[in-house]
Coordinates of C-alpha atoms in Angstrom, one line a residue:
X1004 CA 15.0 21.8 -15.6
X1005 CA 16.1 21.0 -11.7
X1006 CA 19.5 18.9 -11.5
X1007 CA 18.7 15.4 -9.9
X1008 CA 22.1 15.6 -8.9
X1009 CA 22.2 12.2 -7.4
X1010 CA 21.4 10.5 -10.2
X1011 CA 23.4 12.8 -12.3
X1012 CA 26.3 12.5 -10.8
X1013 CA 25.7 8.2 -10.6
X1014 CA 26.2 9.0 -14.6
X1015 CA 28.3 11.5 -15.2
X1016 CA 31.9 9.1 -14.7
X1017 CA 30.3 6.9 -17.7
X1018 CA 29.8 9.6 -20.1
X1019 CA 32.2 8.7 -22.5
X1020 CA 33.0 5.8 -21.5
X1021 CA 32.2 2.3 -23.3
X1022 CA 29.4 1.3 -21.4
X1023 CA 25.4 1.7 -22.3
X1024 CA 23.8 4.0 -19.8
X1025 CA 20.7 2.1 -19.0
X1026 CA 17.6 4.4 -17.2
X1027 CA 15.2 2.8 -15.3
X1028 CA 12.5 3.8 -13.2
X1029 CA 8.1 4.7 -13.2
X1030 CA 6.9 6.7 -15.6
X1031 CA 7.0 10.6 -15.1
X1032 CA 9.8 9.8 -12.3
X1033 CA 12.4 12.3 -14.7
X1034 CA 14.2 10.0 -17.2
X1035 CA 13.6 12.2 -20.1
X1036 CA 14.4 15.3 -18.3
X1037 CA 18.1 13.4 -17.2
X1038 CA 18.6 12.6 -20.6
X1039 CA 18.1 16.0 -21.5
X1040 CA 20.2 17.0 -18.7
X1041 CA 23.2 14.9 -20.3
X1042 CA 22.7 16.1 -23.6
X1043 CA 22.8 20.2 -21.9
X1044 CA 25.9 19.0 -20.1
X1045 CA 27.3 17.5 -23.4
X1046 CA 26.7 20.8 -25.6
X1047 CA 28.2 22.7 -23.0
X1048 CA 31.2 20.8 -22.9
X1049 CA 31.8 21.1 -26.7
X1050 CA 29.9 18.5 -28.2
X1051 CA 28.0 19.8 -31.5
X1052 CA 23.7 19.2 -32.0
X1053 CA 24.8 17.6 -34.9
X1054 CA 27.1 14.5 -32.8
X1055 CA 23.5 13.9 -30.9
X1056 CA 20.7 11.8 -32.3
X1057 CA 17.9 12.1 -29.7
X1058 CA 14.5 9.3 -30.4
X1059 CA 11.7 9.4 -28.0
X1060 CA 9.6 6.0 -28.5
X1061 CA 6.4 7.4 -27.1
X1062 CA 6.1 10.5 -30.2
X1063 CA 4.9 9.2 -33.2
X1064 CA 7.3 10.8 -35.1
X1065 CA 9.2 7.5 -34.5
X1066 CA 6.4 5.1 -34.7
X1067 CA 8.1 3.8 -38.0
X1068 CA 11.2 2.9 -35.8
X1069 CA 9.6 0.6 -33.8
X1070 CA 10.8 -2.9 -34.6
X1071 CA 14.7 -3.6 -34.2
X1072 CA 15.6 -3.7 -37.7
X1073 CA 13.6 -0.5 -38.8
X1074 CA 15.6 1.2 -36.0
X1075 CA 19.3 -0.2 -36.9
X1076 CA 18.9 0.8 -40.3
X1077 CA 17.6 4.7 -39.4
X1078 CA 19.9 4.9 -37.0
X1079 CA 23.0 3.3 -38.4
X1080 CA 22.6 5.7 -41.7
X1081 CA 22.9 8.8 -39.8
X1082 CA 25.7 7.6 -38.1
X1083 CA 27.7 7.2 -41.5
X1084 CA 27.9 10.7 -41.8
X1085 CA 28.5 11.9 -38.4
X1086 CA 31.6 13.0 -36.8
X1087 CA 32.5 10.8 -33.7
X1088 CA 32.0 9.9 -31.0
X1089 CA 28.3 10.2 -31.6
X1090 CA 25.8 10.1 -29.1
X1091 CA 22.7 8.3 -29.1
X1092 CA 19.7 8.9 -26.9
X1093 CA 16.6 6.3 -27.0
X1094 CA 14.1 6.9 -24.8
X1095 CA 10.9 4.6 -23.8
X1096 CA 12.9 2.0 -25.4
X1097 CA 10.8 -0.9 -24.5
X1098 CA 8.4 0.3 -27.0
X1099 CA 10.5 -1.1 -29.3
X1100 CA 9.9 -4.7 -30.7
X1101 CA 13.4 -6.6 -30.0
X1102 CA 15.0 -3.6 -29.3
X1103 CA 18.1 -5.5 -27.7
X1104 CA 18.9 -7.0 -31.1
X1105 CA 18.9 -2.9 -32.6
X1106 CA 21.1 -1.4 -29.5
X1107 CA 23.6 -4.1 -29.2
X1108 CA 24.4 -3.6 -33.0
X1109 CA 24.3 -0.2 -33.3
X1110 CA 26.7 -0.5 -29.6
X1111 CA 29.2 -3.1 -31.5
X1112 CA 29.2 -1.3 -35.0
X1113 CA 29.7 2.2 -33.9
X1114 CA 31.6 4.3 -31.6
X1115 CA 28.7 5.6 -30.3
X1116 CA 28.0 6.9 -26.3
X1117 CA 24.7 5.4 -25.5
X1118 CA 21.9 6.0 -23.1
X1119 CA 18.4 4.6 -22.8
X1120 CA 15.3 4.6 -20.8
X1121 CA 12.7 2.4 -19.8
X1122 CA 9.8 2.1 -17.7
X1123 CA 10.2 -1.3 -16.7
X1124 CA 12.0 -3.4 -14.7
X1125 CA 12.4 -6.3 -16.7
X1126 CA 14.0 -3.9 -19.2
X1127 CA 17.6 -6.1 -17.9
X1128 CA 15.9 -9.7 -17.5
X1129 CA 15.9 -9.4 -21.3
X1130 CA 18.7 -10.8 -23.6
X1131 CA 20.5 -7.6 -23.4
X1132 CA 22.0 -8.7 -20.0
X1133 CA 23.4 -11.8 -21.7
X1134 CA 24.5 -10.1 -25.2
X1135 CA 26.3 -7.2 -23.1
X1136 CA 27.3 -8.9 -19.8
X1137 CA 29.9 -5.9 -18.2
X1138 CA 29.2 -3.7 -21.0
X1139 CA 26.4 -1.5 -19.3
X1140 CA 25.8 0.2 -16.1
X1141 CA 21.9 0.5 -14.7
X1142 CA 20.5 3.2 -12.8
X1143 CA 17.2 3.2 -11.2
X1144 CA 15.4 6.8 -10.6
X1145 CA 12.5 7.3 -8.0
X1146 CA 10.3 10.0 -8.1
X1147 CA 11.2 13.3 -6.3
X1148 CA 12.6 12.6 -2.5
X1149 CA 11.8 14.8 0.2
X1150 CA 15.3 16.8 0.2
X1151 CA 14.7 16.9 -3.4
X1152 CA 11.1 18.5 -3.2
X1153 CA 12.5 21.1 -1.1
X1154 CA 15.2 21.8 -3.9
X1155 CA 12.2 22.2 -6.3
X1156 CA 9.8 24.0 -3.8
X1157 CA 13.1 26.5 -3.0
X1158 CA 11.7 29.6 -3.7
X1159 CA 8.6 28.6 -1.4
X1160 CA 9.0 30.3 2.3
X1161 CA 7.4 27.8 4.8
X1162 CA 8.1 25.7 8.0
X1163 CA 9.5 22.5 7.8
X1164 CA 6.6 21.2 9.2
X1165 CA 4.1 22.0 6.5
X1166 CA 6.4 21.4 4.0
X1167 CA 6.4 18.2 5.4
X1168 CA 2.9 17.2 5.4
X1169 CA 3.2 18.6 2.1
X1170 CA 5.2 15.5 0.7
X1171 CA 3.0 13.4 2.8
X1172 CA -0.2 14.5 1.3
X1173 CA 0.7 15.2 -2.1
X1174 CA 4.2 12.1 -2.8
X1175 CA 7.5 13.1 -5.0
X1176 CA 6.2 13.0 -8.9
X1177 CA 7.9 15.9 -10.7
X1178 CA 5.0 17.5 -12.3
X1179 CA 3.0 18.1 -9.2
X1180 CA 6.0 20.3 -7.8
X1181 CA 7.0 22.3 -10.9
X1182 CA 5.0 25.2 -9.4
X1183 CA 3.1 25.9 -6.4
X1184 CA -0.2 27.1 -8.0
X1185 CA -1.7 23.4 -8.0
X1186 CA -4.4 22.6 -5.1
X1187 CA -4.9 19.4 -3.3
X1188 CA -7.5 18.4 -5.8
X1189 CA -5.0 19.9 -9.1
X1190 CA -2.4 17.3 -7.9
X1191 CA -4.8 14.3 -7.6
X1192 CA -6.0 14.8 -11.0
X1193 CA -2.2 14.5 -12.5
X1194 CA -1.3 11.8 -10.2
X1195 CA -4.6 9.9 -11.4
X1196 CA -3.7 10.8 -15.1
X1197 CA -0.1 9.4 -14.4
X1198 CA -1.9 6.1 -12.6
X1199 CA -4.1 5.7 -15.7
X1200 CA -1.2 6.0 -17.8
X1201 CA 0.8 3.2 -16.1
X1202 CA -1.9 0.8 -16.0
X1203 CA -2.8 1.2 -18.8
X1204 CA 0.1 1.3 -21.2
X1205 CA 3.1 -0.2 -19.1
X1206 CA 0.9 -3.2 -17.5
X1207 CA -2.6 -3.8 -19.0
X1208 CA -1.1 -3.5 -22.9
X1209 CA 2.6 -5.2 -22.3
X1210 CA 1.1 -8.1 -20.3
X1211 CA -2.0 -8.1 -22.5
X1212 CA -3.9 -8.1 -19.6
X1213 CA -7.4 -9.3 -19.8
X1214 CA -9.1 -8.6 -16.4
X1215 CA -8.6 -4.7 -16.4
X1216 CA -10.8 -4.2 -13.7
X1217 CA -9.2 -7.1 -11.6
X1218 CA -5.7 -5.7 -11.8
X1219 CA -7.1 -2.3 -10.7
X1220 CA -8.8 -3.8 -7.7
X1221 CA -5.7 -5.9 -7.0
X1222 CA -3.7 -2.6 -7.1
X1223 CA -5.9 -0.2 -5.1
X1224 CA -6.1 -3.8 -2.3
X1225 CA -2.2 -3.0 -2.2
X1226 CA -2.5 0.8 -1.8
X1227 CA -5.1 0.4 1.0
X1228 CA -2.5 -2.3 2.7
X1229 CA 0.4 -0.5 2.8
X1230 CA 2.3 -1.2 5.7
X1231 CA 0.8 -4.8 6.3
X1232 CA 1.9 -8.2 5.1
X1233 CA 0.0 -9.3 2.2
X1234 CA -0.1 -12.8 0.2
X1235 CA -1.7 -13.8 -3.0
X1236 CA -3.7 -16.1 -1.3
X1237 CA -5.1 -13.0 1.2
X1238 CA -5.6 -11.0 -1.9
X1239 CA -7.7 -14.2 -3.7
X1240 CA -9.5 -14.5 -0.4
X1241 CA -10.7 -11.6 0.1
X1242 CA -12.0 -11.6 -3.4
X1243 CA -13.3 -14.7 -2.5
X1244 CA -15.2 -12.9 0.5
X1245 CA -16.5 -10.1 -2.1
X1246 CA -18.3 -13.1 -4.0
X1247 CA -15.8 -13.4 -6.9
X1248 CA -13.9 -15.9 -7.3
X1249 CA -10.5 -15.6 -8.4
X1250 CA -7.5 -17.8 -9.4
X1251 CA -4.5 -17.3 -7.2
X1252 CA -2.1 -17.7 -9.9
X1253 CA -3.7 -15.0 -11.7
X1254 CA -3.2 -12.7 -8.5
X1255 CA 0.4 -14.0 -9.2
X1256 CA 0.6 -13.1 -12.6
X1257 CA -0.9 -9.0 -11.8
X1258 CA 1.4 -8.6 -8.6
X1259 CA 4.1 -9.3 -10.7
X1260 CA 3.0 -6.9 -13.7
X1261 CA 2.7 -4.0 -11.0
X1262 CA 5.9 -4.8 -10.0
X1263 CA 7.6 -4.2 -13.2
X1264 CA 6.1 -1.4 -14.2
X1265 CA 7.3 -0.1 -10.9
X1266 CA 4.1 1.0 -8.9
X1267 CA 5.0 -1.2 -6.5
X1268 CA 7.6 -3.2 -4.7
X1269 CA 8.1 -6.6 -3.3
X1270 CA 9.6 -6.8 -0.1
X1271 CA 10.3 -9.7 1.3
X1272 CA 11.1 -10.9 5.3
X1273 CA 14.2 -11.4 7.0
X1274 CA 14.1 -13.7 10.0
X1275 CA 17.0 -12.2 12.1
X1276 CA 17.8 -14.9 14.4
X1277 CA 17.5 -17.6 12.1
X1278 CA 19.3 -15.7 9.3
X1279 CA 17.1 -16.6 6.7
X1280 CA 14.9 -15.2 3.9
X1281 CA 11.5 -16.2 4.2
X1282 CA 8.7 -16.8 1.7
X1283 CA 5.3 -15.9 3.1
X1284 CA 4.0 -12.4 4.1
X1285 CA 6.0 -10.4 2.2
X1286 CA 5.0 -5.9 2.3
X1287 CA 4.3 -4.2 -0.6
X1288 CA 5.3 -0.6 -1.1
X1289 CA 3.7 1.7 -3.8
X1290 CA 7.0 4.1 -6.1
X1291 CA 5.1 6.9 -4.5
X1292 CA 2.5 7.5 -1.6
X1293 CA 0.3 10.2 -4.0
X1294 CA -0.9 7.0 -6.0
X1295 CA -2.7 6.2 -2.9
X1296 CA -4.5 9.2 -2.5
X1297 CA -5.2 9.5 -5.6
X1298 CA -7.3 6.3 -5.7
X1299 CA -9.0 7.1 -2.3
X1300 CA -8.3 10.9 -1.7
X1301 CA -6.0 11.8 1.9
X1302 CA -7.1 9.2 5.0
X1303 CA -5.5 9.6 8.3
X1304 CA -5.9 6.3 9.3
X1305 CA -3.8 5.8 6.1
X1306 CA -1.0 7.6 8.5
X1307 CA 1.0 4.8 9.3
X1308 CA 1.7 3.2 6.1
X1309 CA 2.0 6.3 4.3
X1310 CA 5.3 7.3 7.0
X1311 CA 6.8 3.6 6.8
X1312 CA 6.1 3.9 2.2
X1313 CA 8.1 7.2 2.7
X1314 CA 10.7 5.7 4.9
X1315 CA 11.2 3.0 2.6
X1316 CA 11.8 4.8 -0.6
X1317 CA 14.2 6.9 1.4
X1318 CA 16.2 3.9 2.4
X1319 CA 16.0 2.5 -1.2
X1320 CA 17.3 6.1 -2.6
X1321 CA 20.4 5.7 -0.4
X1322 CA 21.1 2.6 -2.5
X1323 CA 20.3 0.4 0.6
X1324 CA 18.5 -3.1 0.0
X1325 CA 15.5 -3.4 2.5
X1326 CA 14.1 -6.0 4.0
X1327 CA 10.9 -6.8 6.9
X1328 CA 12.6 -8.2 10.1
X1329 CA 11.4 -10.9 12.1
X1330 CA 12.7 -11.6 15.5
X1331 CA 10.6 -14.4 17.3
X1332 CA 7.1 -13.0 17.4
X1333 CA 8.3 -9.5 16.8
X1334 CA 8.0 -7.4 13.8
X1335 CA 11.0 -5.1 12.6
X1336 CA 10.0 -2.4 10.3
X1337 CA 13.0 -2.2 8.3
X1338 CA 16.2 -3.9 7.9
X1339 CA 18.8 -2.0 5.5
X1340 CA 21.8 -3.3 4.4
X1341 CA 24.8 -2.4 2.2
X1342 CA 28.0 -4.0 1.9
X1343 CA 29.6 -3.8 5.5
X1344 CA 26.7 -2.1 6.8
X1345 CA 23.4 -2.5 8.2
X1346 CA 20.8 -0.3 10.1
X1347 CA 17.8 -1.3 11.8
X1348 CA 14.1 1.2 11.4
X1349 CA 11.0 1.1 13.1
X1350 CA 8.3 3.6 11.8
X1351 CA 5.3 5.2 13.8
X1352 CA 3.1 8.3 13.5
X1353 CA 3.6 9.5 17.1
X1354 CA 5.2 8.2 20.7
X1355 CA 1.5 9.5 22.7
X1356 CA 1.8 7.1 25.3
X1357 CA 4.2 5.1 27.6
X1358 CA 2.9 1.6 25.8
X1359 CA 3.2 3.1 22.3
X1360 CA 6.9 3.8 23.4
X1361 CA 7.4 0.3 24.1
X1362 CA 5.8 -0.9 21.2
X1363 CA 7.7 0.8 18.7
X1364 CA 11.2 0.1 20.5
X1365 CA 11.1 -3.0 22.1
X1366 CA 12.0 -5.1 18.8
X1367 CA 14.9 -2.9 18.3
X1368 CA 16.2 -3.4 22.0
X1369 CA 15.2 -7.0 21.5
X1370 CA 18.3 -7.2 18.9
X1371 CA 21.7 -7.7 20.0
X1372 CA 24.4 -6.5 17.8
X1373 CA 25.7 -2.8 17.3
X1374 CA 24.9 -1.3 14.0
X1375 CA 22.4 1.5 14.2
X1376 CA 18.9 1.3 15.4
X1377 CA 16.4 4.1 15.1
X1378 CA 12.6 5.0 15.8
X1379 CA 11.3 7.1 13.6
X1380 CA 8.0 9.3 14.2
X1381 CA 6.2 12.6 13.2
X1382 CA 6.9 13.3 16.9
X1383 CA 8.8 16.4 17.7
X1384 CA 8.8 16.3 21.4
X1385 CA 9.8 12.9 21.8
X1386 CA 14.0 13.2 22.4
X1387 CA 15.0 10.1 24.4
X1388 CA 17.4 7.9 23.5
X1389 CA 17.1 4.2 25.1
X1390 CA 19.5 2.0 24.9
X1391 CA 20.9 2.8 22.2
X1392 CA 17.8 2.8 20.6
X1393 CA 17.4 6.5 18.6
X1394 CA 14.2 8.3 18.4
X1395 CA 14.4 10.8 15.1
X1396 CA 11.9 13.1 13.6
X1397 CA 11.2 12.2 10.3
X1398 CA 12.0 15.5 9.0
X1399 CA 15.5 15.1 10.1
X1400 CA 15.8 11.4 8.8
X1401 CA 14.6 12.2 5.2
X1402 CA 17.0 15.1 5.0
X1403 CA 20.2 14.6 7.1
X1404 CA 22.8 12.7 4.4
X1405 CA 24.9 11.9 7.4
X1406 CA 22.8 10.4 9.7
X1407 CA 24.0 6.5 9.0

């Protein structure tokens, strides 16, 4: 096991400490493996196997434990006889029927240091927000990052470049970087066994979804529109074009499913001189650009939706909230912002010509204020800085922590 140390280390002040450690993220992104992280860490600080009760929803061991009551009652007797503070592990939690009713008790009646998991992001829209308001801290993991992939892939002599395209071609899932023997076509049949997986059992079976093959042509629409704004009603029409009709609020009803289940993310536009959230044409970004070629194998005309996915999780992994920026008629690839902070992001594949240059930078000189504004390519010649305006490799932007 490889440390995700920057989500370990988002934990580590908590452990101990009376809050529920709450693990969200898509599934295979490295939950389990964290929470067997903490438990290592735990042991080697002292704490005895027998202080740790450790549940993993998805093995059938536990199938009997999956209704709230079934669970408080298993769990609660072992606690009796152990020695505290005890330390309680539940991961896949959602699996569980009520399961907020089970982990608030056990929470309230024990002195007990509690983690779970869950692959989906309404895991907190549930009542447990409400029964345990400022009693529990969230974390949302991503799959591997760049810098991260390199960490795994350490042992692996090659240029930055082809480790590079690398990432590009292949995304940031865990499994597909435990060892280097896997081939192009190895790594598209674990992505699609990951895809199937998701669909299957965090969206088609939780939202008892009807239309299977609906959702999965919704979903592989997204991943062959990343990087343009999308609406229900362009989704519906184009249906509508293929000679199947189909009822927008349905559309509605599978974007949002996808969403929780984390394969993909809403992001919505930001019109900068008017300083206002708007409601139409939002993006759509897929948790990892290797679910897209997995559905349609590597395209290069893909290229420039793949770069601005990958920018995008990057931003989102520095705990930055993202919007799409409008200025006028101009489109703004990225607008980041954290508390006091903001930077501004335009993606391309390559600066090749004079009016590709002006493209890519003229909405960023177009903005008047002074927080950080960059262009970011796969272009290592490029160097000019204009304005202001910073051109940056994307190798450097992915893996420099001090950039902004």
């Amino acid at each position: 096991m490889l440390s995700r140390s920057l989500y370990y280390e988002k934990i580590r002040p908590f452990i101990n400490k009376p809050f529920i450690k709450v693990i969200t993220g898509i599934r295979r992104c490295g939950k389990s493996t964290m929470m067997l992280l903490i438990q290592q860490l735990l042991t080697e600080e002292g704490v005895e196997s027998k202080q740790i009760i450790s549940i993993n929803f998805e093995s059938m061991k536990y199938y009997h434990l999956r209704s709230s009551l079934a669970l408080y009652n298993y769990v609660s007797e072992l606690l009796k006889t152990m020695k505290s503070p005890a330390y309680v592990f539940f991961d896949e939690i959602q699996i569980v029927e009520d399961w907020e009713e089970a982990v608030n008790s056990l929470f309230l009646d024990f002195q007990i240091d509690m983690y779970i998991t869950g692959s989906n992001s309404q895991l907190l829209s549930s009542e447990l927000s409400t029964l345990l308001t400022g009693r529990f801290i969230h974390i949302e993991m991503q799959v591997l990052s760049f810098s991260e992939m390199l960490e795994f892939r350490s042992s692996k002599t090659d240029t930055q470049e082809n480790l590079l395209w690398l990432y590009i071609r292949r995304g940031g899932f865990p499994a597909v970087h435990l060892t280097s023997d896997y081939d192009e076509k190895a790594t598209y049949m674990i992505i699609n066994d990951i895809f199937d997986s998701i669909v299957l059992r965090d969206v088609v079976q939780r939202y008892k979804i009807r239309d299977v093959e609906l959702l999965r042509r919704i979903l592989n629409f997204i991943a062959d529109s990343v990087g343009n704004t999308i609406s229900a009603k362009r989704i519906a029409d184009y249906f509508k074009s293929q000679a199947r009709k189909v009822d927008i609020n349905t559309v509605y009803t599978y974007l949002d499913a996808l969403v929780s289940s984390f394969l993909i993310t809403r992001v919505q536009r930001y019109d900068i001189k008017g300083r206002e959230l708007l409601k139409t044409q939002e993006k759509y970004y897929l948790a990892d650009t290797g679910l897209q070629h997995a559905v349609f194998g590597y395209r290069d005309r893909h290229i420039s939706g793949i770069l601005e996915n990958i920018v995008y999780n990057e931003l989102l992994r520095r705990g930055y909230t993202v919007y799409i920026g409008k200025l006028d008629t101009r489109e703004v690839d990225f607008i980041a912002e954290q508390p006091h902070h903001k930077l501004y992001v335009q993606v391309a594949f390559k600066l090749e010509s004079e009016e590709t240059v002006q493209r890519e930078f003229a909405p960023l000189l177009a903005i008047r204020d002074s927080y950080p504004k960059f262009v970011v390519t796969m272009d290592p010649h490029f160097q000019d800085t204009i304005e202001g305006v910073r051109h940056i490799g994307l190798y450097q932007f992915l893996t420099d922590e001090h950039l902004f």
